[in-house]
Amino acid sequence: MARSSTRPKLILTDEEKMHLDQLRQSKTAAFRDVQRAQILWRYDAGEKVSQIARELKTTRNSVLKWIDKTLQVGAKVGMKDTPHKPREAVITDDAKAWVVNLACSKPKEFGHAAELWTRSALARYVREHAVQAGYPALAKAAKATVQRILDAQTLRPHKVKYYLERRDPNFLSKMKNVLLVYQEVALQNEAVTNGAAQPVVITVSVDEKPGVQAIGNTAPDLPPVAGKYPTVARDHEYVRHGTWSILAALDLHDGHVTARVEERHRSVEFIALLKDLDVHYPPDCTIRIVLDNHSSHTSKETRAYLATRPNRFKYVLTPTHGSWLNIVETLFGKMTRTFLRQIRVGSKKELRDRVLLGIAEINQMPVVHRWKAFEALEATAEAV
């Protein structure tokens, strides 16, 4: 026979009972307050402590804690947490600084094979060496403890963010030259819009998009089916037919694209693009080309061809690792988002034909690509 409890019953006023009834059914109150109200309500209704703990999925000690406290000081005060002063931090600032210093170092500096810390590996190293380093409070530090220390300094030693080192000593001056050309082009285009004659100096942006893969399917694509299959279905296996390089020249005045699709990007192919530009533009104008310092652009063969067309071409070189300054990159981005997106072909030749078709479609509705971030000119002026 179960032993009857000797603990007295709660004596609650009607107001306290109404408050507990409302609180135990609340959907917006804090969980701890709702649970405590349920404990007191159920105990007042005559339920056993074990039954209350089982129904609320908590422990007997937790149920008894709030019942006993209410018996002592009443329901309103008994449901509240006892005020207390927070303990002084056991992990000192020096200990935290030691953890931060470890996180800012590489594991290989401490004899490990890994290049970067994982949070688990860093926490394990902290525990193993805390006493030796003079910080015994960290001897049992869990991964979460170490993570809180890192979060306070916004440290993510397990991640890598790439940057590009400036290796061109004349980066700023070259960038300024390119931006001044774009600024001049913008003024020329505005003048033409207002009725001025076409400029004598035509500016084009030239670069290549290498390694465009000719990928073919091993099984036919399955088309969408309304109400059943919302997307194209494609076999995950594929075959490689080879690659092409796209050499393109983007006219910054009218958006026309002059392009070639070649297997390689040598002086021969670049000279062929120059000849296409020479044919396309009036013979009495100067073709100003914004391009990078690729070897084929300044090779002996290329210079020999340029010598046969004196004053016809004028180079404006972008700085090393400054391809983002070349507006033609926006054209390549447009190709990637449109006709090159998810493209599959039956042969390498088919890819070449479709790329040329895509460029022809662009030329049917050309878009003038503009440079708008001229505030960089102010930054270069201050740095010079």
Coordinates of C-alpha atoms in Angstrom, one line a residue:
M1 CA 0.0 0.0 0.0
A2 CA 1.4 3.4 -1.0
R3 CA 2.4 5.7 1.8
S4 CA 0.2 8.8 2.2
S5 CA 2.0 12.1 2.0
T6 CA 2.5 14.1 5.2
R7 CA 3.0 17.3 3.3
P8 CA 0.1 19.8 3.9
K9 CA -2.3 21.0 1.2
L10 CA -2.1 24.4 -0.4
I11 CA -4.4 27.0 0.8
L12 CA -5.1 29.3 -2.1
T13 CA -7.5 32.2 -2.4
D14 CA -10.0 32.4 -5.3
E15 CA -7.8 35.1 -6.8
E16 CA -4.7 32.9 -6.7
K17 CA -6.6 30.0 -8.1
M18 CA -7.8 32.1 -11.0
H19 CA -4.3 33.4 -11.7
L20 CA -2.8 29.9 -11.7
D21 CA -5.6 28.6 -14.0
Q22 CA -4.9 31.4 -16.5
L23 CA -1.2 31.1 -16.3
R24 CA -1.0 27.3 -16.8
Q25 CA -3.0 27.7 -20.0
S26 CA -1.1 30.7 -21.3
K27 CA 0.5 30.5 -24.8
T28 CA 2.6 33.6 -24.4
A29 CA 4.0 33.4 -20.8
A30 CA 7.5 32.0 -20.2
F31 CA 7.7 28.2 -20.1
R32 CA 9.1 28.1 -16.6
D33 CA 6.1 30.2 -15.3
V34 CA 3.6 28.0 -17.1
Q35 CA 5.2 24.8 -15.7
R36 CA 5.2 26.1 -12.1
A37 CA 1.6 27.2 -12.4
Q38 CA 0.7 23.7 -13.6
I39 CA 2.6 22.1 -10.7
L40 CA 0.7 24.2 -8.1
W41 CA -2.6 23.8 -9.8
R42 CA -2.3 20.0 -10.0
Y43 CA -1.1 19.7 -6.4
D44 CA -4.0 21.8 -5.3
A45 CA -6.4 19.6 -7.3
G46 CA -5.1 16.5 -5.3
E47 CA -2.7 14.9 -7.7
K48 CA 0.3 13.0 -6.3
V49 CA 3.8 14.5 -6.6
S50 CA 5.0 11.5 -8.7
Q51 CA 2.0 11.8 -11.0
I52 CA 2.7 15.6 -11.5
A53 CA 6.3 14.9 -12.3
R54 CA 5.4 12.2 -14.8
E55 CA 2.7 14.3 -16.6
L56 CA 5.0 17.4 -16.8
K57 CA 8.1 15.4 -17.7
T58 CA 10.1 16.7 -14.9
T59 CA 11.6 15.4 -11.7
R60 CA 10.1 14.9 -8.3
N61 CA 12.7 17.2 -6.7
S62 CA 11.7 20.0 -9.1
V63 CA 8.0 19.5 -8.3
L64 CA 8.7 19.4 -4.5
K65 CA 10.8 22.5 -4.7
W66 CA 8.0 24.8 -5.9
I67 CA 5.4 23.2 -3.7
D68 CA 7.5 23.6 -0.6
K69 CA 8.4 27.1 -1.4
T70 CA 4.7 28.1 -2.0
L71 CA 3.8 26.5 1.3
Q72 CA 6.4 28.7 3.0
V73 CA 5.8 32.1 1.3
G74 CA 2.6 31.9 -0.7
A75 CA 1.9 31.4 -4.4
K76 CA 2.8 34.8 -5.7
V77 CA 6.3 34.9 -4.2
G78 CA 6.8 31.1 -4.2
M79 CA 6.7 30.9 -8.0
K80 CA 9.5 33.5 -8.4
D81 CA 13.2 32.7 -8.6
T82 CA 15.1 33.7 -5.4
P83 CA 17.2 36.8 -6.1
H84 CA 20.9 36.0 -6.0
K85 CA 24.2 37.6 -6.9
P86 CA 26.1 36.2 -9.8
R87 CA 29.2 34.3 -9.0
E88 CA 32.5 35.8 -9.9
A89 CA 33.9 34.5 -13.2
V90 CA 36.0 31.5 -12.7
I91 CA 37.7 31.8 -16.2
T92 CA 39.7 35.0 -15.9
D93 CA 40.5 37.5 -18.7
D94 CA 44.0 36.1 -18.9
A95 CA 42.7 32.6 -19.5
K96 CA 40.4 33.9 -22.2
A97 CA 43.2 35.8 -23.9
W98 CA 45.2 32.6 -23.9
V99 CA 42.4 30.8 -25.8
V100 CA 42.1 33.7 -28.2
N101 CA 45.8 33.6 -28.9
L102 CA 45.6 29.9 -29.6
A103 CA 42.7 30.4 -32.0
C104 CA 44.7 33.1 -33.9
S105 CA 47.6 30.6 -34.4
K106 CA 47.7 27.6 -36.6
P107 CA 47.6 24.0 -35.2
K108 CA 50.8 23.1 -37.1
E109 CA 52.6 25.6 -34.9
F110 CA 51.9 23.3 -32.0
G111 CA 52.9 20.0 -33.7
H112 CA 49.6 19.1 -35.3
A113 CA 49.0 18.0 -38.9
A114 CA 45.9 20.2 -39.5
E115 CA 46.1 23.6 -41.1
L116 CA 43.1 25.1 -39.3
W117 CA 41.6 24.6 -35.9
T118 CA 38.2 22.9 -35.6
R119 CA 36.2 23.9 -32.6
S120 CA 36.5 20.4 -31.1
A121 CA 40.3 20.2 -31.7
L122 CA 40.8 23.6 -30.2
A123 CA 38.7 22.8 -27.1
R124 CA 40.6 19.5 -26.7
Y125 CA 44.0 21.3 -26.9
V126 CA 42.8 23.8 -24.3
R127 CA 41.8 21.1 -21.9
E128 CA 45.1 19.2 -22.4
H129 CA 47.4 22.2 -21.9
A130 CA 45.4 24.5 -19.6
V131 CA 47.1 23.4 -16.3
Q132 CA 50.6 23.6 -17.9
A133 CA 49.8 27.1 -19.2
G134 CA 48.7 28.2 -15.7
Y135 CA 44.9 28.3 -16.3
P136 CA 43.5 25.3 -14.4
A137 CA 39.9 26.7 -14.7
L138 CA 40.0 25.6 -18.4
A139 CA 41.1 22.0 -17.6
K140 CA 37.5 20.9 -18.1
A141 CA 36.4 23.4 -20.6
A142 CA 33.8 22.1 -23.0
K143 CA 33.6 23.0 -26.7
A144 CA 30.7 25.3 -25.9
T145 CA 32.8 27.2 -23.4
V146 CA 35.6 27.7 -25.9
Q147 CA 33.1 28.8 -28.5
R148 CA 31.6 31.5 -26.2
I149 CA 35.1 32.9 -25.7
L150 CA 35.6 33.0 -29.5
D151 CA 32.2 34.5 -30.1
A152 CA 33.0 37.4 -27.8
Q153 CA 35.8 38.3 -30.1
T154 CA 34.0 37.3 -33.3
L155 CA 36.6 34.7 -34.2
R156 CA 36.0 31.9 -36.7
P157 CA 39.4 30.1 -36.9
H158 CA 37.8 27.1 -38.7
K159 CA 36.9 29.3 -41.7
V160 CA 38.9 30.8 -44.5
K161 CA 38.1 34.1 -46.3
Y162 CA 40.2 34.7 -49.4
Y163 CA 41.7 38.0 -50.4
L164 CA 43.9 39.0 -53.3
E165 CA 47.3 40.5 -52.6
R166 CA 48.3 43.5 -54.8
R167 CA 51.3 42.4 -56.7
D168 CA 51.4 45.3 -59.2
P169 CA 53.4 48.2 -57.8
N170 CA 51.6 50.5 -60.2
F171 CA 48.1 49.2 -59.4
L172 CA 46.6 52.5 -58.4
S173 CA 48.0 54.5 -61.3
K174 CA 46.9 51.8 -63.8
M175 CA 43.4 51.7 -62.2
K176 CA 43.2 55.5 -62.5
N177 CA 44.0 55.3 -66.2
V178 CA 41.3 52.7 -66.8
L179 CA 38.7 54.7 -64.8
L180 CA 39.5 57.9 -66.6
V181 CA 38.9 56.1 -69.9
Y182 CA 35.5 54.9 -68.7
Q183 CA 34.7 58.4 -67.6
E184 CA 35.6 59.8 -71.0
V185 CA 33.5 57.1 -72.7
A186 CA 30.5 58.1 -70.5
L187 CA 30.9 61.7 -71.6
Q188 CA 31.3 60.8 -75.2
N189 CA 28.1 58.6 -75.1
E190 CA 26.2 61.4 -73.5
A191 CA 27.3 63.9 -76.1
V192 CA 26.3 61.5 -78.9
T193 CA 22.9 61.2 -77.3
N194 CA 22.6 65.0 -77.4
G195 CA 23.3 65.0 -81.2
A196 CA 27.1 65.1 -81.3
A197 CA 29.1 63.2 -84.0
Q198 CA 30.4 59.7 -83.2
P199 CA 33.8 59.8 -81.4
V200 CA 37.0 59.4 -83.4
V201 CA 38.4 57.2 -80.7
I202 CA 36.3 54.0 -80.2
T203 CA 36.9 52.2 -76.9
V204 CA 36.4 48.4 -76.7
S205 CA 37.0 46.1 -73.7
V206 CA 38.8 42.9 -74.6
D207 CA 39.4 39.7 -72.7
E208 CA 39.0 35.9 -72.9
K209 CA 36.8 33.4 -71.2
P210 CA 38.9 30.2 -71.2
G211 CA 37.9 26.6 -70.6
V212 CA 34.3 26.7 -71.7
Q213 CA 33.4 23.0 -71.5
A214 CA 31.6 21.1 -74.2
I215 CA 29.6 18.7 -72.0
G216 CA 27.2 16.1 -73.4
N217 CA 24.5 14.0 -72.0
T218 CA 24.7 10.2 -71.7
A219 CA 20.9 10.0 -71.8
P220 CA 18.3 12.4 -73.2
D221 CA 16.8 15.2 -71.0
L222 CA 13.3 14.6 -69.9
P223 CA 11.0 17.6 -70.3
P224 CA 8.7 18.9 -67.6
V225 CA 5.2 17.5 -67.4
A226 CA 2.5 19.8 -66.2
G227 CA 1.0 18.8 -62.8
K228 CA 3.5 16.0 -62.4
Y229 CA 7.2 16.9 -63.1
P230 CA 7.9 20.6 -62.7
T231 CA 11.5 20.6 -63.9
V232 CA 13.7 19.2 -66.6
A233 CA 15.1 15.8 -65.5
R234 CA 18.7 15.1 -66.5
D235 CA 20.9 12.1 -66.0
H236 CA 23.7 12.9 -63.5
E237 CA 26.4 11.3 -65.7
Y238 CA 27.9 13.2 -68.6
V239 CA 30.7 13.1 -71.2
R240 CA 33.4 15.7 -72.0
H241 CA 33.9 16.7 -75.6
G242 CA 36.6 19.3 -75.0
T243 CA 36.9 23.0 -74.3
W244 CA 36.9 26.3 -76.1
S245 CA 38.1 29.8 -75.3
I246 CA 35.9 32.8 -76.1
L247 CA 37.9 35.9 -77.1
A248 CA 35.5 38.9 -77.0
A249 CA 35.7 42.6 -77.6
L250 CA 32.9 44.7 -76.2
D251 CA 32.1 48.1 -77.7
L252 CA 31.6 50.5 -74.8
H253 CA 29.6 52.9 -77.0
D254 CA 26.9 50.7 -78.6
G255 CA 27.3 47.3 -76.9
H256 CA 28.3 45.4 -80.1
V257 CA 30.4 42.3 -79.4
T258 CA 33.1 41.1 -81.7
A259 CA 34.1 37.6 -80.7
R260 CA 36.0 34.5 -81.7
V261 CA 35.7 30.9 -80.4
E262 CA 39.1 29.3 -80.4
E263 CA 40.8 26.2 -79.1
R264 CA 43.7 28.2 -77.7
H265 CA 44.6 31.8 -76.8
R266 CA 47.9 32.5 -78.5
S267 CA 49.2 35.5 -80.4
V268 CA 47.7 34.0 -83.6
E269 CA 44.2 34.0 -82.2
F270 CA 44.5 37.4 -80.6
I271 CA 45.8 38.9 -83.9
A272 CA 42.8 37.4 -85.7
L273 CA 40.5 39.3 -83.2
L274 CA 42.4 42.5 -83.9
K275 CA 41.9 42.0 -87.6
D276 CA 38.2 41.5 -87.0
L277 CA 38.1 44.8 -85.1
D278 CA 40.1 46.5 -87.9
V279 CA 37.5 45.4 -90.5
H280 CA 34.5 46.3 -88.3
Y281 CA 35.4 49.9 -87.5
P282 CA 35.8 52.8 -89.9
P283 CA 39.4 53.1 -91.1
D284 CA 39.8 56.7 -89.9
C285 CA 39.1 56.0 -86.2
T286 CA 41.5 54.9 -83.5
I287 CA 40.5 51.7 -81.6
R288 CA 41.3 52.0 -78.0
I289 CA 41.5 48.6 -76.3
V290 CA 41.2 48.0 -72.5
L291 CA 42.9 44.7 -71.8
D292 CA 45.2 42.9 -69.4
N293 CA 48.9 42.2 -69.8
H294 CA 48.6 38.7 -71.3
S295 CA 51.7 37.5 -73.1
S296 CA 49.8 37.2 -76.4
H297 CA 48.8 40.9 -76.2
T298 CA 52.4 42.1 -76.2
S299 CA 54.2 39.2 -78.0
K300 CA 56.7 39.8 -80.8
E301 CA 54.1 38.5 -83.3
T302 CA 51.4 40.8 -82.1
R303 CA 53.7 43.8 -82.1
A304 CA 54.7 42.9 -85.7
Y305 CA 51.1 43.1 -86.7
L306 CA 50.4 46.3 -84.9
A307 CA 53.4 47.8 -86.7
T308 CA 51.6 47.2 -90.0
R309 CA 48.7 49.3 -88.7
P310 CA 50.3 52.4 -87.1
N311 CA 48.1 54.6 -84.9
R312 CA 45.2 52.2 -85.5
F313 CA 45.2 50.5 -82.0
K314 CA 45.9 52.0 -78.6
Y315 CA 46.3 49.9 -75.5
V316 CA 45.0 50.7 -72.0
L317 CA 46.4 48.0 -69.7
T318 CA 44.6 46.9 -66.5
P319 CA 46.7 46.3 -63.4
T320 CA 47.9 42.8 -62.5
H321 CA 45.0 40.8 -60.8
G322 CA 42.7 43.7 -61.8
S323 CA 40.5 41.8 -64.2
W324 CA 37.4 43.2 -62.3
L325 CA 38.3 46.6 -63.8
N326 CA 37.6 45.2 -67.3
I327 CA 34.0 45.8 -68.3
V328 CA 34.0 42.8 -70.7
E329 CA 33.8 40.6 -67.6
T330 CA 30.1 41.7 -67.2
L331 CA 29.5 40.4 -70.7
F332 CA 31.0 37.0 -69.8
G333 CA 28.8 37.0 -66.7
K334 CA 25.8 37.6 -68.9
M335 CA 26.8 34.7 -71.2
T336 CA 27.1 32.4 -68.1
R337 CA 23.6 33.4 -66.9
T338 CA 21.9 33.1 -70.3
F339 CA 22.9 30.8 -73.2
L340 CA 25.8 29.0 -71.4
R341 CA 23.7 28.2 -68.4
Q342 CA 23.2 24.3 -68.0
I343 CA 24.2 24.0 -71.7
R344 CA 24.6 20.4 -73.0
V345 CA 25.9 19.6 -76.5
G346 CA 26.4 16.6 -78.7
S347 CA 29.9 17.7 -79.9
K348 CA 32.6 20.2 -79.5
K349 CA 31.6 21.9 -82.8
E350 CA 28.0 22.2 -81.6
L351 CA 29.2 24.2 -78.6
R352 CA 31.2 26.6 -80.8
D353 CA 28.2 27.1 -83.1
R354 CA 25.8 27.8 -80.2
V355 CA 28.2 30.2 -78.6
L356 CA 28.5 32.2 -81.8
L357 CA 24.7 32.1 -82.1
G358 CA 24.4 33.4 -78.6
I359 CA 26.7 36.3 -79.4
A360 CA 24.7 37.0 -82.6
E361 CA 21.6 37.2 -80.4
I362 CA 23.3 39.6 -78.1
N363 CA 24.2 41.8 -81.1
Q364 CA 20.6 41.8 -82.2
M365 CA 19.6 43.6 -78.9
P366 CA 22.9 45.2 -77.8
V367 CA 23.2 46.7 -74.3
V368 CA 25.7 49.4 -73.5
H369 CA 27.8 48.3 -70.5
R370 CA 28.7 51.2 -68.2
W371 CA 31.1 51.8 -65.3
K372 CA 29.4 53.7 -62.5
A373 CA 31.8 53.5 -59.5
F374 CA 33.8 56.6 -60.3
E375 CA 34.2 57.4 -56.6
A376 CA 37.3 55.1 -56.8
L377 CA 39.0 58.0 -58.6
E378 CA 38.8 60.0 -55.4
A379 CA 40.5 57.2 -53.5
T380 CA 43.3 57.0 -56.0
A381 CA 43.8 60.7 -55.9
E382 CA 44.2 60.6 -52.1
A383 CA 46.6 57.6 -52.3
V384 CA 48.8 59.2 -54.9

